[in-house]
JSON list of C-alpha atoms in Angstrom, two decimals:
[
{"chain": "A", "resi": 1, "resn": "MET", "atom": "CA", "xyz": [-11.61, -0.54, 2.65]},
{"chain": "A", "resi": 2, "resn": "ARG", "atom": "CA", "xyz": [-10.11, -0.08, -0.83]},
{"chain": "A", "resi": 3, "resn": "ARG", "atom": "CA", "xyz": [-12.91, 2.31, -1.66]},
{"chain": "A", "resi": 4, "resn": "ILE", "atom": "CA", "xyz": [-12.25, 4.40, 1.46]},
{"chain": "A", "resi": 5, "resn": "PHE", "atom": "CA", "xyz": [-8.61, 4.74, 0.39]},
{"chain": "A", "resi": 6, "resn": "ALA", "atom": "CA", "xyz": [-9.80, 5.80, -3.07]},
{"chain": "A", "resi": 7, "resn": "ILE", "atom": "CA", "xyz": [-12.02, 8.51, -1.57]},
{"chain": "A", "resi": 8, "resn": "TRP", "atom": "CA", "xyz": [-9.04, 9.64, 0.50]},
{"chain": "A", "resi": 9, "resn": "ALA", "atom": "CA", "xyz": [-6.80, 9.79, -2.57]},
{"chain": "A", "resi": 10, "resn": "VAL", "atom": "CA", "xyz": [-9.24, 11.90, -4.59]},
{"chain": "A", "resi": 11, "resn": "CYS", "atom": "CA", "xyz": [-9.98, 14.26, -1.73]},
{"chain": "A", "resi": 12, "resn": "LEU", "atom": "CA", "xyz": [-6.25, 14.53, -1.04]},
{"chain": "A", "resi": 13, "resn": "CYS", "atom": "CA", "xyz": [-5.60, 15.66, -4.62]},
{"chain": "A", "resi": 14, "resn": "TRP", "atom": "CA", "xyz": [-8.30, 18.29, -4.28]},
{"chain": "A", "resi": 15, "resn": "GLY", "atom": "CA", "xyz": [-7.36, 19.38, -0.78]},
{"chain": "A", "resi": 16, "resn": "ILE", "atom": "CA", "xyz": [-3.66, 19.67, -1.55]},
{"chain": "A", "resi": 17, "resn": "LEU", "atom": "CA", "xyz": [-4.56, 21.63, -4.65]},
{"chain": "A", "resi": 18, "resn": "ASN", "atom": "CA", "xyz": [-5.66, 24.45, -2.36]},
{"chain": "A", "resi": 19, "resn": "ALA", "atom": "CA", "xyz": [-3.26, 23.84, 0.51]},
{"chain": "A", "resi": 20, "resn": "VAL", "atom": "CA", "xyz": [0.28, 23.72, -0.89]},
{"chain": "A", "resi": 21, "resn": "PRO", "atom": "CA", "xyz": [2.07, 25.33, -3.84]},
{"chain": "A", "resi": 22, "resn": "LEU", "atom": "CA", "xyz": [2.33, 22.48, -6.30]},
{"chain": "A", "resi": 23, "resn": "GLY", "atom": "CA", "xyz": [-0.58, 20.10, -5.83]},
{"chain": "A", "resi": 24, "resn": "PRO", "atom": "CA", "xyz": [-0.02, 16.31, -5.53]},
{"chain": "A", "resi": 25, "resn": "PHE", "atom": "CA", "xyz": [3.57, 16.39, -6.77]},
{"chain": "A", "resi": 26, "resn": "ASN", "atom": "CA", "xyz": [7.00, 16.29, -5.24]},
{"chain": "A", "resi": 27, "resn": "ALA", "atom": "CA", "xyz": [7.31, 20.05, -4.92]},
{"chain": "A", "resi": 28, "resn": "THR", "atom": "CA", "xyz": [11.05, 20.03, -4.32]},
{"chain": "A", "resi": 29, "resn": "LEU", "atom": "CA", "xyz": [11.92, 17.92, -7.36]},
{"chain": "A", "resi": 30, "resn": "LEU", "atom": "CA", "xyz": [9.47, 19.73, -9.62]},
{"chain": "A", "resi": 31, "resn": "GLU", "atom": "CA", "xyz": [10.83, 23.11, -8.61]},
{"chain": "A", "resi": 32, "resn": "GLN", "atom": "CA", "xyz": [14.39, 21.87, -9.14]},
{"chain": "A", "resi": 33, "resn": "LEU", "atom": "CA", "xyz": [13.48, 20.60, -12.59]},
{"chain": "A", "resi": 34, "resn": "LYS", "atom": "CA", "xyz": [11.98, 23.97, -13.46]},
{"chain": "A", "resi": 35, "resn": "ASN", "atom": "CA", "xyz": [15.03, 25.87, -12.23]},
{"chain": "A", "resi": 36, "resn": "ASP", "atom": "CA", "xyz": [17.43, 23.59, -14.12]},
{"chain": "A", "resi": 37, "resn": "TYR", "atom": "CA", "xyz": [15.37, 24.02, -17.28]},
{"chain": "A", "resi": 38, "resn": "GLN", "atom": "CA", "xyz": [15.49, 27.80, -16.96]},
{"chain": "A", "resi": 39, "resn": "LYS", "atom": "CA", "xyz": [19.25, 27.63, -16.39]},
{"chain": "A", "resi": 40, "resn": "GLY", "atom": "CA", "xyz": [19.64, 25.67, -19.62]},
{"chain": "A", "resi": 41, "resn": "GLU", "atom": "CA", "xyz": [20.93, 22.43, -18.11]},
{"chain": "A", "resi": 42, "resn": "LYS", "atom": "CA", "xyz": [21.51, 20.22, -21.16]},
{"chain": "A", "resi": 43, "resn": "GLU", "atom": "CA", "xyz": [20.20, 16.94, -19.70]},
{"chain": "A", "resi": 44, "resn": "VAL", "atom": "CA", "xyz": [17.05, 18.60, -18.43]},
{"chain": "A", "resi": 45, "resn": "ILE", "atom": "CA", "xyz": [16.49, 20.37, -21.74]},
{"chain": "A", "resi": 46, "resn": "ARG", "atom": "CA", "xyz": [16.77, 17.04, -23.59]},
{"chain": "A", "resi": 47, "resn": "TYR", "atom": "CA", "xyz": [14.36, 15.41, -21.18]},
{"chain": "A", "resi": 48, "resn": "ILE", "atom": "CA", "xyz": [11.78, 18.18, -21.52]},
{"chain": "A", "resi": 49, "resn": "GLU", "atom": "CA", "xyz": [12.11, 18.12, -25.30]},
{"chain": "A", "resi": 50, "resn": "LEU", "atom": "CA", "xyz": [11.25, 14.41, -25.26]},
{"chain": "A", "resi": 51, "resn": "GLN", "atom": "CA", "xyz": [8.21, 15.13, -23.12]},
{"chain": "A", "resi": 52, "resn": "GLU", "atom": "CA", "xyz": [7.18, 17.91, -25.48]},
{"chain": "A", "resi": 53, "resn": "LYS", "atom": "CA", "xyz": [7.13, 15.41, -28.33]},
{"chain": "A", "resi": 54, "resn": "VAL", "atom": "CA", "xyz": [4.82, 13.21, -26.26]},
{"chain": "A", "resi": 55, "resn": "ALA", "atom": "CA", "xyz": [2.64, 16.23, -25.50]},
{"chain": "A", "resi": 56, "resn": "GLU", "atom": "CA", "xyz": [2.03, 16.90, -29.18]},
{"chain": "A", "resi": 57, "resn": "LYS", "atom": "CA", "xyz": [-0.54, 14.10, -29.31]},
{"chain": "A", "resi": 58, "resn": "TYR", "atom": "CA", "xyz": [-2.31, 15.47, -26.23]},
{"chain": "A", "resi": 59, "resn": "ILE", "atom": "CA", "xyz": [-2.53, 18.93, -27.75]},
{"chain": "A", "resi": 60, "resn": "LYS", "atom": "CA", "xyz": [-4.10, 17.50, -30.90]},
{"chain": "A", "resi": 61, "resn": "MET", "atom": "CA", "xyz": [-6.28, 15.01, -29.04]},
{"chain": "A", "resi": 62, "resn": "THR", "atom": "CA", "xyz": [-9.98, 15.81, -28.79]},
{"chain": "A", "resi": 63, "resn": "PRO", "atom": "CA", "xyz": [-10.75, 16.27, -25.07]},
{"chain": "A", "resi": 64, "resn": "LEU", "atom": "CA", "xyz": [-12.38, 13.17, -23.61]},
{"chain": "A", "resi": 65, "resn": "SER", "atom": "CA", "xyz": [-15.79, 13.07, -21.97]},
{"chain": "A", "resi": 66, "resn": "VAL", "atom": "CA", "xyz": [-17.75, 10.51, -19.97]},
{"chain": "A", "resi": 67, "resn": "THR", "atom": "CA", "xyz": [-20.63, 11.07, -22.39]},
{"chain": "A", "resi": 68, "resn": "ALA", "atom": "CA", "xyz": [-18.78, 9.17, -25.13]},
{"chain": "A", "resi": 69, "resn": "LYS", "atom": "CA", "xyz": [-20.54, 5.86, -24.49]},
{"chain": "A", "resi": 70, "resn": "LYS", "atom": "CA", "xyz": [-23.19, 3.71, -26.14]},
{"chain": "A", "resi": 71, "resn": "LYS", "atom": "CA", "xyz": [-24.51, 2.02, -23.01]},
{"chain": "A", "resi": 72, "resn": "LEU", "atom": "CA", "xyz": [-26.30, 4.33, -20.60]},
{"chain": "A", "resi": 73, "resn": "PRO", "atom": "CA", "xyz": [-26.39, 3.83, -16.82]},
{"chain": "A", "resi": 74, "resn": "PRO", "atom": "CA", "xyz": [-29.73, 3.13, -15.09]},
{"chain": "A", "resi": 75, "resn": "SER", "atom": "CA", "xyz": [-30.08, 6.89, -14.54]},
{"chain": "A", "resi": 76, "resn": "LYS", "atom": "CA", "xyz": [-30.17, 7.36, -18.34]},
{"chain": "A", "resi": 77, "resn": "ASP", "atom": "CA", "xyz": [-27.81, 10.29, -17.84]},
{"chain": "A", "resi": 78, "resn": "PRO", "atom": "CA", "xyz": [-24.72, 10.00, -20.08]},
{"chain": "A", "resi": 79, "resn": "ARG", "atom": "CA", "xyz": [-22.83, 12.31, -17.72]},
{"chain": "A", "resi": 80, "resn": "ASP", "atom": "CA", "xyz": [-22.79, 9.63, -15.02]},
{"chain": "A", "resi": 81, "resn": "TYR", "atom": "CA", "xyz": [-19.49, 7.74, -14.97]},
{"chain": "A", "resi": 82, "resn": "MET", "atom": "CA", "xyz": [-20.06, 4.02, -15.59]},
{"chain": "A", "resi": 83, "resn": "THR", "atom": "CA", "xyz": [-17.80, 0.98, -15.82]},
{"chain": "A", "resi": 84, "resn": "LEU", "atom": "CA", "xyz": [-18.36, -2.76, -15.43]},
{"chain": "A", "resi": 85, "resn": "SER", "atom": "CA", "xyz": [-16.98, -4.61, -12.42]},
{"chain": "A", "resi": 86, "resn": "PRO", "atom": "CA", "xyz": [-14.32, -6.77, -14.11]},
{"chain": "A", "resi": 87, "resn": "TYR", "atom": "CA", "xyz": [-14.84, -10.11, -12.39]},
{"chain": "A", "resi": 88, "resn": "TRP", "atom": "CA", "xyz": [-18.59, -10.44, -12.80]},
{"chain": "A", "resi": 89, "resn": "TRP", "atom": "CA", "xyz": [-20.14, -12.55, -15.57]},
{"chain": "A", "resi": 90, "resn": "PRO", "atom": "CA", "xyz": [-23.61, -13.40, -16.92]},
{"chain": "A", "resi": 91, "resn": "ASP", "atom": "CA", "xyz": [-25.25, -16.24, -14.96]},
{"chain": "A", "resi": 92, "resn": "SER", "atom": "CA", "xyz": [-25.45, -19.12, -17.43]},
{"chain": "A", "resi": 93, "resn": "THR", "atom": "CA", "xyz": [-28.33, -20.64, -15.46]},
{"chain": "A", "resi": 94, "resn": "LYS", "atom": "CA", "xyz": [-30.55, -17.62, -16.15]},
{"chain": "A", "resi": 95, "resn": "THR", "atom": "CA", "xyz": [-32.20, -16.85, -19.47]},
{"chain": "A", "resi": 96, "resn": "ASP", "atom": "CA", "xyz": [-31.19, -13.17, -19.33]},
{"chain": "A", "resi": 97, "resn": "GLY", "atom": "CA", "xyz": [-27.97, -13.85, -17.43]},
{"chain": "A", "resi": 98, "resn": "LEU", "atom": "CA", "xyz": [-29.05, -11.56, -14.58]},
{"chain": "A", "resi": 99, "resn": "PRO", "atom": "CA", "xyz": [-27.90, -10.83, -12.04]},
{"chain": "A", "resi": 100, "resn": "TYR", "atom": "CA", "xyz": [-24.25, -11.31, -12.97]},
{"chain": "A", "resi": 101, "resn": "ILE", "atom": "CA", "xyz": [-22.23, -13.67, -10.77]},
{"chain": "A", "resi": 102, "resn": "ARG", "atom": "CA", "xyz": [-18.68, -13.27, -9.51]},
{"chain": "A", "resi": 103, "resn": "LYS", "atom": "CA", "xyz": [-15.82, -15.35, -10.91]},
{"chain": "A", "resi": 104, "resn": "ASP", "atom": "CA", "xyz": [-12.69, -14.47, -8.98]},
{"chain": "A", "resi": 105, "resn": "GLY", "atom": "CA", "xyz": [-9.65, -13.89, -11.15]},
{"chain": "A", "resi": 106, "resn": "GLU", "atom": "CA", "xyz": [-11.58, -14.20, -14.44]},
{"chain": "A", "resi": 107, "resn": "ARG", "atom": "CA", "xyz": [-11.80, -10.88, -16.24]},
{"chain": "A", "resi": 108, "resn": "ASN", "atom": "CA", "xyz": [-14.96, -10.32, -18.25]},
{"chain": "A", "resi": 109, "resn": "PRO", "atom": "CA", "xyz": [-14.05, -8.85, -21.68]},
{"chain": "A", "resi": 110, "resn": "GLU", "atom": "CA", "xyz": [-17.26, -6.81, -21.54]},
{"chain": "A", "resi": 111, "resn": "VAL", "atom": "CA", "xyz": [-15.32, -4.28, -19.46]},
{"chain": "A", "resi": 112, "resn": "TYR", "atom": "CA", "xyz": [-13.96, -2.86, -22.71]},
{"chain": "A", "resi": 113, "resn": "GLU", "atom": "CA", "xyz": [-17.48, -1.98, -23.84]},
{"chain": "A", "resi": 114, "resn": "TYR", "atom": "CA", "xyz": [-17.47, 0.74, -21.16]},
{"chain": "A", "resi": 115, "resn": "PRO", "atom": "CA", "xyz": [-15.06, 3.43, -22.45]},
{"chain": "A", "resi": 116, "resn": "GLU", "atom": "CA", "xyz": [-14.80, 5.46, -19.23]},
{"chain": "A", "resi": 117, "resn": "ARG", "atom": "CA", "xyz": [-12.23, 3.05, -17.82]},
{"chain": "A", "resi": 118, "resn": "GLU", "atom": "CA", "xyz": [-9.69, 3.64, -20.58]},
{"chain": "A", "resi": 119, "resn": "ASN", "atom": "CA", "xyz": [-10.71, 7.23, -21.32]},
{"chain": "A", "resi": 120, "resn": "ALA", "atom": "CA", "xyz": [-10.18, 8.20, -17.68]},
{"chain": "A", "resi": 121, "resn": "ASN", "atom": "CA", "xyz": [-6.62, 6.89, -17.89]},
{"chain": "A", "resi": 122, "resn": "ARG", "atom": "CA", "xyz": [-5.97, 8.74, -21.13]},
{"chain": "A", "resi": 123, "resn": "PHE", "atom": "CA", "xyz": [-7.42, 11.94, -19.73]},
{"chain": "A", "resi": 124, "resn": "GLY", "atom": "CA", "xyz": [-5.30, 11.68, -16.58]},
{"chain": "A", "resi": 125, "resn": "ASP", "atom": "CA", "xyz": [-2.13, 11.11, -18.62]},
{"chain": "A", "resi": 126, "resn": "ALA", "atom": "CA", "xyz": [-2.90, 14.05, -20.91]},
{"chain": "A", "resi": 127, "resn": "ALA", "atom": "CA", "xyz": [-3.67, 16.51, -18.13]},
{"chain": "A", "resi": 128, "resn": "TYR", "atom": "CA", "xyz": [-0.61, 15.44, -16.15]},
{"chain": "A", "resi": 129, "resn": "CYS", "atom": "CA", "xyz": [1.81, 15.76, -19.06]},
{"chain": "A", "resi": 130, "resn": "LEU", "atom": "CA", "xyz": [0.47, 19.12, -20.22]},
{"chain": "A", "resi": 131, "resn": "GLY", "atom": "CA", "xyz": [0.18, 20.64, -16.77]},
{"chain": "A", "resi": 132, "resn": "VAL", "atom": "CA", "xyz": [3.73, 19.74, -15.76]},
{"chain": "A", "resi": 133, "resn": "LEU", "atom": "CA", "xyz": [5.14, 20.99, -19.06]},
{"chain": "A", "resi": 134, "resn": "TYR", "atom": "CA", "xyz": [3.40, 24.33, -18.65]},
{"chain": "A", "resi": 135, "resn": "TYR", "atom": "CA", "xyz": [4.72, 24.73, -15.13]},
{"chain": "A", "resi": 136, "resn": "ILE", "atom": "CA", "xyz": [8.28, 24.01, -16.21]},
{"chain": "A", "resi": 137, "resn": "THR", "atom": "CA", "xyz": [8.42, 25.77, -19.58]},
{"chain": "A", "resi": 138, "resn": "GLY", "atom": "CA", "xyz": [5.80, 28.48, -19.18]},
{"chain": "A", "resi": 139, "resn": "LYS", "atom": "CA", "xyz": [4.55, 27.81, -22.71]},
{"chain": "A", "resi": 140, "resn": "GLU", "atom": "CA", "xyz": [0.91, 28.79, -22.96]},
{"chain": "A", "resi": 141, "resn": "VAL", "atom": "CA", "xyz": [0.12, 26.10, -25.52]},
{"chain": "A", "resi": 142, "resn": "TYR", "atom": "CA", "xyz": [0.35, 23.46, -22.79]},
{"chain": "A", "resi": 143, "resn": "ALA", "atom": "CA", "xyz": [-1.84, 25.31, -20.31]},
{"chain": "A", "resi": 144, "resn": "LYS", "atom": "CA", "xyz": [-4.46, 25.98, -22.96]},
{"chain": "A", "resi": 145, "resn": "ALA", "atom": "CA", "xyz": [-4.67, 22.31, -23.95]},
{"chain": "A", "resi": 146, "resn": "CYS", "atom": "CA", "xyz": [-4.63, 21.18, -20.32]},
{"chain": "A", "resi": 147, "resn": "ALA", "atom": "CA", "xyz": [-7.45, 23.58, -19.43]},
{"chain": "A", "resi": 148, "resn": "ASN", "atom": "CA", "xyz": [-9.55, 22.27, -22.31]},
{"chain": "A", "resi": 149, "resn": "HIS", "atom": "CA", "xyz": [-9.10, 18.69, -21.11]},
{"chain": "A", "resi": 150, "resn": "LEU", "atom": "CA", "xyz": [-9.97, 19.63, -17.52]},
{"chain": "A", "resi": 151, "resn": "ARG", "atom": "CA", "xyz": [-13.09, 21.58, -18.45]},
{"chain": "A", "resi": 152, "resn": "THR", "atom": "CA", "xyz": [-14.41, 18.90, -20.78]},
{"chain": "A", "resi": 153, "resn": "TRP", "atom": "CA", "xyz": [-13.98, 16.04, -18.31]},
{"chain": "A", "resi": 154, "resn": "PHE", "atom": "CA", "xyz": [-15.09, 17.83, -15.14]},
{"chain": "A", "resi": 155, "resn": "THR", "atom": "CA", "xyz": [-17.07, 21.03, -15.56]},
{"chain": "A", "resi": 156, "resn": "ASP", "atom": "CA", "xyz": [-18.51, 21.43, -19.04]},
{"chain": "A", "resi": 157, "resn": "PRO", "atom": "CA", "xyz": [-22.31, 21.81, -18.63]},
{"chain": "A", "resi": 158, "resn": "LYS", "atom": "CA", "xyz": [-23.03, 19.30, -21.41]},
{"chain": "A", "resi": 159, "resn": "LEU", "atom": "CA", "xyz": [-20.00, 17.01, -21.42]},
{"chain": "A", "resi": 160, "resn": "GLY", "atom": "CA", "xyz": [-18.66, 17.20, -17.87]},
{"chain": "A", "resi": 161, "resn": "MET", "atom": "CA", "xyz": [-18.88, 14.27, -15.48]},
{"chain": "A", "resi": 162, "resn": "ASN", "atom": "CA", "xyz": [-21.49, 14.35, -12.74]},
{"chain": "A", "resi": 163, "resn": "PRO", "atom": "CA", "xyz": [-19.63, 14.40, -9.38]},
{"chain": "A", "resi": 164, "resn": "ASN", "atom": "CA", "xyz": [-20.40, 10.83, -8.37]},
{"chain": "A", "resi": 165, "resn": "MET", "atom": "CA", "xyz": [-19.24, 7.25, -8.92]},
{"chain": "A", "resi": 166, "resn": "THR", "atom": "CA", "xyz": [-22.64, 5.65, -8.43]},
{"chain": "A", "resi": 167, "resn": "TYR", "atom": "CA", "xyz": [-22.31, 3.40, -11.48]},
{"chain": "A", "resi": 168, "resn": "ALA", "atom": "CA", "xyz": [-18.58, 2.75, -11.37]},
{"chain": "A", "resi": 169, "resn": "GLN", "atom": "CA", "xyz": [-17.81, -0.99, -11.49]},
{"chain": "A", "resi": 170, "resn": "THR", "atom": "CA", "xyz": [-21.50, -1.71, -11.79]},
{"chain": "A", "resi": 171, "resn": "VAL", "atom": "CA", "xyz": [-22.89, -5.27, -11.78]},
{"chain": "A", "resi": 172, "resn": "PRO", "atom": "CA", "xyz": [-25.80, -5.82, -14.22]},
{"chain": "A", "resi": 173, "resn": "GLY", "atom": "CA", "xyz": [-28.90, -7.10, -12.47]},
{"chain": "A", "resi": 174, "resn": "MET", "atom": "CA", "xyz": [-27.72, -6.26, -8.97]},
{"chain": "A", "resi": 175, "resn": "LYS", "atom": "CA", "xyz": [-30.36, -4.14, -7.25]},
{"chain": "A", "resi": 176, "resn": "LYS", "atom": "CA", "xyz": [-28.12, -2.75, -4.50]},
{"chain": "A", "resi": 177, "resn": "MET", "atom": "CA", "xyz": [-25.50, -0.30, -5.76]},
{"chain": "A", "resi": 178, "resn": "ARG", "atom": "CA", "xyz": [-21.91, -1.20, -4.85]},
{"chain": "A", "resi": 179, "resn": "GLY", "atom": "CA", "xyz": [-19.72, 1.52, -3.40]},
{"chain": "A", "resi": 180, "resn": "SER", "atom": "CA", "xyz": [-16.48, -0.26, -4.30]},
{"chain": "A", "resi": 181, "resn": "GLY", "atom": "CA", "xyz": [-16.48, 1.38, -7.71]},
{"chain": "A", "resi": 182, "resn": "PHE", "atom": "CA", "xyz": [-15.13, 4.55, -6.12]},
{"chain": "A", "resi": 183, "resn": "ILE", "atom": "CA", "xyz": [-11.68, 3.06, -6.55]},
{"chain": "A", "resi": 184, "resn": "ASP", "atom": "CA", "xyz": [-12.02, 3.83, -10.28]},
{"chain": "A", "resi": 185, "resn": "SER", "atom": "CA", "xyz": [-11.50, 7.49, -9.42]},
{"chain": "A", "resi": 186, "resn": "ARG", "atom": "CA", "xyz": [-7.78, 6.80, -9.15]},
{"chain": "A", "resi": 187, "resn": "ARG", "atom": "CA", "xyz": [-7.75, 6.94, -12.94]},
{"chain": "A", "resi": 188, "resn": "PHE", "atom": "CA", "xyz": [-8.46, 10.67, -13.10]},
{"chain": "A", "resi": 189, "resn": "SER", "atom": "CA", "xyz": [-7.85, 11.97, -9.57]},
{"chain": "A", "resi": 190, "resn": "ARG", "atom": "CA", "xyz": [-4.36, 13.35, -10.25]},
{"chain": "A", "resi": 191, "resn": "ALA", "atom": "CA", "xyz": [-5.85, 15.66, -12.88]},
{"chain": "A", "resi": 192, "resn": "LEU", "atom": "CA", "xyz": [-7.50, 17.59, -10.05]},
{"chain": "A", "resi": 193, "resn": "GLY", "atom": "CA", "xyz": [-4.09, 18.56, -8.70]},
{"chain": "A", "resi": 194, "resn": "VAL", "atom": "CA", "xyz": [-2.76, 19.41, -12.15]},
{"chain": "A", "resi": 195, "resn": "ALA", "atom": "CA", "xyz": [-5.06, 22.43, -12.18]},
{"chain": "A", "resi": 196, "resn": "LYS", "atom": "CA", "xyz": [-2.81, 24.03, -9.57]},
{"chain": "A", "resi": 197, "resn": "LEU", "atom": "CA", "xyz": [0.11, 23.93, -11.99]},
{"chain": "A", "resi": 198, "resn": "ILE", "atom": "CA", "xyz": [-1.68, 26.03, -14.60]},
{"chain": "A", "resi": 199, "resn": "GLU", "atom": "CA", "xyz": [-3.12, 28.66, -12.27]},
{"chain": "A", "resi": 200, "resn": "GLY", "atom": "CA", "xyz": [-0.64, 31.22, -13.54]},
{"chain": "A", "resi": 201, "resn": "SER", "atom": "CA", "xyz": [-1.97, 30.84, -17.06]},
{"chain": "A", "resi": 202, "resn": "LYS", "atom": "CA", "xyz": [-4.47, 33.09, -18.78]},
{"chain": "A", "resi": 203, "resn": "SER", "atom": "CA", "xyz": [-6.12, 29.89, -20.02]},
{"chain": "A", "resi": 204, "resn": "TRP", "atom": "CA", "xyz": [-7.20, 28.90, -16.48]},
{"chain": "A", "resi": 205, "resn": "THR", "atom": "CA", "xyz": [-9.35, 31.64, -14.99]},
{"chain": "A", "resi": 206, "resn": "PRO", "atom": "CA", "xyz": [-10.61, 32.20, -11.44]},
{"chain": "A", "resi": 207, "resn": "SER", "atom": "CA", "xyz": [-13.99, 31.05, -12.72]},
{"chain": "A", "resi": 208, "resn": "ASP", "atom": "CA", "xyz": [-12.44, 27.80, -13.94]},
{"chain": "A", "resi": 209, "resn": "LYS", "atom": "CA", "xyz": [-10.83, 27.27, -10.56]},
{"chain": "A", "resi": 210, "resn": "LYS", "atom": "CA", "xyz": [-14.06, 27.88, -8.67]},
{"chain": "A", "resi": 211, "resn": "LYS", "atom": "CA", "xyz": [-16.02, 25.49, -10.88]},
{"chain": "A", "resi": 212, "resn": "LEU", "atom": "CA", "xyz": [-13.46, 22.74, -10.35]},
{"chain": "A", "resi": 213, "resn": "ASP", "atom": "CA", "xyz": [-13.35, 23.42, -6.60]},
{"chain": "A", "resi": 214, "resn": "ASP", "atom": "CA", "xyz": [-17.15, 23.15, -6.48]},
{"chain": "A", "resi": 215, "resn": "TRP", "atom": "CA", "xyz": [-17.05, 19.93, -8.48]},
{"chain": "A", "resi": 216, "resn": "ALA", "atom": "CA", "xyz": [-14.46, 18.39, -6.14]},
{"chain": "A", "resi": 217, "resn": "THR", "atom": "CA", "xyz": [-16.43, 19.46, -3.07]},
{"chain": "A", "resi": 218, "resn": "ALA", "atom": "CA", "xyz": [-19.56, 17.77, -4.39]},
{"chain": "A", "resi": 219, "resn": "PHE", "atom": "CA", "xyz": [-17.59, 14.69, -5.44]},
{"chain": "A", "resi": 220, "resn": "CYS", "atom": "CA", "xyz": [-16.07, 14.19, -1.98]},
{"chain": "A", "resi": 221, "resn": "ALA", "atom": "CA", "xyz": [-19.43, 14.74, -0.31]},
{"chain": "A", "resi": 222, "resn": "THR", "atom": "CA", "xyz": [-21.01, 12.10, -2.54]},
{"chain": "A", "resi": 223, "resn": "GLY", "atom": "CA", "xyz": [-18.23, 9.68, -1.72]},
{"chain": "A", "resi": 224, "resn": "TRP", "atom": "CA", "xyz": [-18.75, 10.16, 2.00]},
{"chain": "A", "resi": 225, "resn": "ARG", "atom": "CA", "xyz": [-22.49, 9.61, 1.70]},
{"chain": "A", "resi": 226, "resn": "THR", "atom": "CA", "xyz": [-21.88, 6.37, -0.17]},
{"chain": "A", "resi": 227, "resn": "ALA", "atom": "CA", "xyz": [-19.39, 5.20, 2.45]},
{"chain": "A", "resi": 228, "resn": "ARG", "atom": "CA", "xyz": [-21.82, 5.99, 5.26]},
{"chain": "A", "resi": 229, "resn": "LYS", "atom": "CA", "xyz": [-24.63, 4.06, 3.60]},
{"chain": "A", "resi": 230, "resn": "ASP", "atom": "CA", "xyz": [-22.34, 1.05, 3.26]},
{"chain": "A", "resi": 231, "resn": "LYS", "atom": "CA", "xyz": [-21.46, 1.38, 6.97]},
{"chain": "A", "resi": 232, "resn": "ARG", "atom": "CA", "xyz": [-17.73, 1.52, 6.25]},
{"chain": "A", "resi": 233, "resn": "ASN", "atom": "CA", "xyz": [-15.32, 3.20, 8.65]},
{"chain": "A", "resi": 234, "resn": "LEU", "atom": "CA", "xyz": [-14.51, 6.76, 7.67]},
{"chain": "A", "resi": 235, "resn": "MET", "atom": "CA", "xyz": [-10.82, 7.60, 7.69]},
{"chain": "A", "resi": 236, "resn": "PRO", "atom": "CA", "xyz": [-9.86, 10.68, 9.75]},
{"chain": "A", "resi": 237, "resn": "PRO", "atom": "CA", "xyz": [-7.25, 11.75, 7.14]},
{"chain": "A", "resi": 238, "resn": "THR", "atom": "CA", "xyz": [-10.02, 12.05, 4.56]},
{"chain": "A", "resi": 239, "resn": "ILE", "atom": "CA", "xyz": [-12.18, 14.12, 6.85]},
{"chain": "A", "resi": 240, "resn": "MET", "atom": "CA", "xyz": [-9.23, 16.36, 7.62]},
{"chain": "A", "resi": 241, "resn": "VAL", "atom": "CA", "xyz": [-8.27, 16.87, 3.97]},
{"chain": "A", "resi": 242, "resn": "CYS", "atom": "CA", "xyz": [-11.82, 17.43, 2.75]},
{"chain": "A", "resi": 243, "resn": "GLY", "atom": "CA", "xyz": [-12.39, 19.91, 5.55]},
{"chain": "A", "resi": 244, "resn": "THR", "atom": "CA", "xyz": [-15.92, 18.70, 6.21]},
{"chain": "A", "resi": 245, "resn": "LYS", "atom": "CA", "xyz": [-16.91, 15.92, 8.58]},
{"chain": "A", "resi": 246, "resn": "PRO", "atom": "CA", "xyz": [-20.07, 14.15, 7.40]},
{"chain": "A", "resi": 247, "resn": "SER", "atom": "CA", "xyz": [-22.90, 13.88, 9.89]},
{"chain": "A", "resi": 248, "resn": "THR", "atom": "CA", "xyz": [-23.34, 10.50, 11.54]}
]
């Protein structure tokens, strides 16, 4: 069930991106913040200046990619997102330790050998900060950096992530793929909505928008197929937001 909620959350970010003005944000508060900034409200100006200092590291940061890993998934494609399910450990009774066995509540430190987990968080934080700052201040430097982060993570033909979570929270040695890894998408899903905030920028073109829309469409479709194979109940809100009901 957690995975179904994760699919819903990702599809919601994408669907809202095309359905309402400001993506997955509190539109009223964001618009108020923008207006107060433009009016020169001192407290708002100070707050935005603090956020701009934070954004400096995201502007300088090399855009992150799922290809920045040493261990390849079974597909041998570095563009496939892959993380280790945190509570699974080598089986001490087996010479090769496979398949891993579950130890509830005991976190396997091997999870840190799979950089997508942390990189997805860093990417989401960077895109969020930069996108919001562009929307409020109108400074192109933020949109340009945000666009670079979005392209690299999602749509770059060499570095961009394949639109699936097949190997998210993988368990070494387990033959059947686990769909529960879809919940990992919460780490980068808000970045999909951030794209809406930079649409007025010259740094985010109609071509960029279409590529991201296509990526999100494929990603949601893959999530639904995985859910159907696992015989989980499909949530009507997800179907409504994605705009496409998968065949039964």
